[in-house]
Coordinates of C-alpha atoms in Angstrom, one line a residue:
M1 CA 89.5 2.4 2.7
E2 CA 89.2 4.4 5.9
L3 CA 85.7 5.7 6.7
D4 CA 86.8 9.3 6.8
V5 CA 88.3 8.9 3.3
A6 CA 85.0 7.4 2.1
I7 CA 83.1 10.3 3.6
L8 CA 85.2 12.9 1.8
R9 CA 85.1 11.0 -1.5
R10 CA 81.4 10.3 -1.5
T11 CA 79.6 12.4 -4.1
S12 CA 76.5 12.1 -6.3
V13 CA 77.3 10.1 -9.4
R14 CA 74.7 10.4 -12.2
Y15 CA 76.4 8.6 -15.1
F16 CA 77.3 4.9 -14.9
S17 CA 79.1 2.4 -17.0
D18 CA 77.4 -0.7 -18.3
E19 CA 79.5 -2.9 -16.0
A20 CA 77.2 -5.2 -14.0
V21 CA 77.1 -5.1 -10.2
S22 CA 77.2 -8.6 -8.8
D23 CA 74.7 -10.1 -6.4
D24 CA 77.5 -10.5 -3.8
T25 CA 78.4 -6.8 -4.1
I26 CA 74.7 -5.8 -3.6
R27 CA 74.6 -8.0 -0.5
E28 CA 77.7 -6.2 0.8
L29 CA 75.9 -2.9 0.3
I30 CA 72.8 -4.1 2.2
K31 CA 74.9 -5.6 4.9
A32 CA 76.5 -2.2 5.5
A33 CA 73.1 -0.5 5.3
T34 CA 71.6 -2.8 8.0
R35 CA 74.4 -1.8 10.4
A36 CA 72.8 1.7 10.7
P37 CA 71.0 2.8 13.9
T38 CA 67.3 1.8 13.8
A39 CA 64.7 3.4 16.1
S40 CA 63.4 1.0 18.8
G41 CA 65.5 -1.7 17.2
L42 CA 62.7 -2.4 14.7
E43 CA 64.7 -2.8 11.5
N44 CA 61.4 -2.2 9.6
W45 CA 63.3 -1.4 6.4
L46 CA 63.1 -3.4 3.2
F47 CA 65.6 -3.1 0.3
V48 CA 64.5 -4.0 -3.2
A49 CA 67.1 -4.4 -5.9
F50 CA 65.8 -3.7 -9.4
R51 CA 68.3 -5.5 -11.6
S52 CA 66.4 -7.3 -14.4
E53 CA 66.4 -5.4 -17.7
E54 CA 62.7 -4.8 -17.5
A55 CA 62.7 -3.6 -13.9
R56 CA 65.7 -1.3 -14.5
K57 CA 64.1 0.3 -17.5
R58 CA 60.9 0.9 -15.5
A59 CA 62.9 2.4 -12.6
F60 CA 64.8 4.7 -15.0
D61 CA 61.6 5.9 -16.7
L62 CA 60.0 6.7 -13.2
I63 CA 63.1 8.7 -12.3
A64 CA 62.8 10.6 -15.6
E65 CA 59.1 11.2 -15.0
G66 CA 59.8 12.5 -11.5
M67 CA 62.6 14.8 -12.7
V68 CA 60.2 16.4 -15.2
E69 CA 57.6 16.8 -12.5
Y70 CA 60.3 18.4 -10.3
Y71 CA 61.5 20.8 -13.1
R72 CA 57.9 21.9 -13.7
A73 CA 57.3 22.4 -10.0
V74 CA 60.2 24.9 -9.9
N75 CA 58.8 26.6 -13.0
L76 CA 61.7 25.8 -15.2
P77 CA 61.0 26.9 -18.8
E78 CA 59.9 24.1 -21.1
E79 CA 62.9 24.6 -23.4
K80 CA 65.3 23.9 -20.5
I81 CA 63.2 20.9 -19.5
E82 CA 63.6 19.5 -23.0
K83 CA 67.4 19.9 -22.7
L84 CA 67.4 18.2 -19.3
K85 CA 65.2 15.4 -20.7
N86 CA 67.9 15.0 -23.5
R87 CA 70.6 14.5 -20.8
I88 CA 68.4 11.8 -19.2
Y89 CA 67.3 9.9 -22.3
E90 CA 70.1 10.6 -24.8
E91 CA 73.1 10.8 -22.5
G92 CA 71.8 8.2 -20.0
M93 CA 71.9 10.3 -16.9
Y94 CA 70.6 8.1 -14.0
R95 CA 70.8 4.9 -16.2
A96 CA 72.3 2.3 -13.9
P97 CA 72.9 -1.4 -13.8
V98 CA 70.9 -1.7 -10.5
Y99 CA 68.5 0.5 -8.6
I100 CA 68.0 -0.1 -4.9
A101 CA 64.7 1.1 -3.4
V102 CA 64.6 1.5 0.3
F103 CA 61.2 1.1 1.9
I104 CA 59.8 1.1 5.5
D105 CA 57.0 -1.1 6.6
R106 CA 54.5 1.2 8.4
R107 CA 52.9 -1.8 10.2
V108 CA 56.1 -2.6 12.2
R109 CA 55.6 -0.5 15.3
F110 CA 56.9 -0.1 18.9
L111 CA 54.5 2.5 20.2
K112 CA 51.0 1.3 19.5
G113 CA 48.8 4.3 20.1
R114 CA 47.6 6.4 17.1
E115 CA 48.9 9.5 18.8
F116 CA 52.4 8.1 18.1
D117 CA 51.8 7.5 14.3
E118 CA 53.7 10.6 13.2
I119 CA 56.7 10.3 15.4
E120 CA 57.1 6.6 14.7
F121 CA 56.9 7.3 11.0
I122 CA 59.6 10.0 11.3
W123 CA 61.8 7.7 13.3
S124 CA 61.4 5.0 10.7
V125 CA 62.3 7.3 7.8
E126 CA 65.3 8.6 9.8
S127 CA 66.5 5.0 10.3
A128 CA 66.1 4.2 6.6
A129 CA 67.9 7.4 5.7
M130 CA 70.9 6.4 7.9
A131 CA 70.9 3.0 6.2
I132 CA 71.1 4.7 2.9
Q133 CA 74.1 6.7 4.0
N134 CA 75.8 3.5 5.2
L135 CA 75.0 2.0 1.8
M136 CA 76.5 5.0 -0.1
L137 CA 79.7 5.0 2.0
K138 CA 80.2 1.2 1.4
A139 CA 79.7 1.9 -2.3
V140 CA 82.6 4.3 -2.3
E141 CA 84.7 1.7 -0.6
L142 CA 83.8 -0.8 -3.4
G143 CA 84.5 1.7 -6.2
L144 CA 80.9 2.2 -6.9
G145 CA 78.9 5.4 -7.4
T146 CA 75.4 6.3 -6.1
V147 CA 73.0 9.2 -6.1
Y148 CA 70.0 9.8 -3.9
I149 CA 66.8 10.2 -5.9
G150 CA 64.1 12.1 -4.1
V151 CA 61.7 12.9 -7.0
T152 CA 60.4 9.3 -6.9
N153 CA 58.6 10.4 -3.7
F154 CA 56.0 12.4 -5.6
Q155 CA 52.9 10.5 -4.7
A156 CA 51.9 9.2 -8.1
I157 CA 55.5 8.0 -8.8
E158 CA 56.0 6.5 -5.4
E159 CA 52.9 4.4 -5.9
K160 CA 54.4 3.1 -9.2
V161 CA 57.7 2.3 -7.6
R162 CA 55.9 0.3 -4.9
E163 CA 53.9 -1.5 -7.6
L164 CA 57.2 -2.3 -9.4
A165 CA 58.5 -3.8 -6.1
G166 CA 55.3 -5.8 -5.7
L167 CA 54.4 -4.0 -2.4
D168 CA 51.2 -2.6 -1.1
D169 CA 50.6 0.7 0.6
N170 CA 51.7 -0.5 4.0
Y171 CA 55.2 0.3 2.6
Y172 CA 56.6 3.8 2.1
L173 CA 59.5 4.5 -0.3
V174 CA 62.3 6.5 1.5
G175 CA 64.7 6.6 -1.4
L176 CA 65.6 5.1 -4.8
I177 CA 69.3 4.8 -5.3
P178 CA 71.0 4.2 -8.7
V179 CA 74.1 2.1 -8.2
G180 CA 76.9 1.3 -10.6
Y181 CA 80.5 1.9 -11.6
P182 CA 81.1 5.5 -12.5
R183 CA 81.4 6.2 -16.2
E184 CA 84.1 8.8 -15.6
E185 CA 86.5 9.7 -12.8
V186 CA 84.6 10.8 -9.7
K187 CA 85.4 14.3 -8.5
P188 CA 83.8 15.1 -5.1
R189 CA 81.9 18.4 -4.9
G190 CA 84.0 21.4 -3.7
R191 CA 83.5 23.6 -0.7
R192 CA 80.5 23.1 1.6
K193 CA 79.4 25.6 4.1
G194 CA 82.0 26.4 6.7
I195 CA 81.7 24.7 10.1
D196 CA 81.1 28.0 11.8
E197 CA 78.1 28.6 9.5
V198 CA 76.3 25.4 10.5
L199 CA 77.5 24.9 14.1
K200 CA 76.1 26.6 17.2
F201 CA 77.5 26.1 20.7
I202 CA 75.3 26.8 23.7

């Protein structure tokens, strides 16, 4: 599949079939991810695939916990939150055969002074985010679906994801990505903002 086709076909998939994703396929995704640009050539990313039944259940529960926290943060009425919880737990939204957590190791540095802490952290997060995009585009090529989960970055939940991965607080979770074969036909999102709305020439 051509890259431009994969870019146009990529969309957030929230419902997955039970079909397993093989180890070799996961390796293909990570191989694509690690071809992303990486600030200062550090490659200070770590990819953790939660694929055992126990790990997947825990990752799923943490996503659900994060979604509820998010809904409450935006003041969604409790009755609507209950309906959304039903979509998660009863309909299986976000339940996937594998979850890939993408971390950065804060200890891997290029600029050593404390005055560079923030900028190096930003660069590392940007590098990991580009790796995630590569992973998602490769997934499209392989007939897989993905969705970026941001709610696992709520502090209490991020700590639990790190604990599930067996990592200490030197690691920071950039994203948790459910991966699997789509349950239904994938229909990319419609119109985005027009180019003239988001592009400025100087």
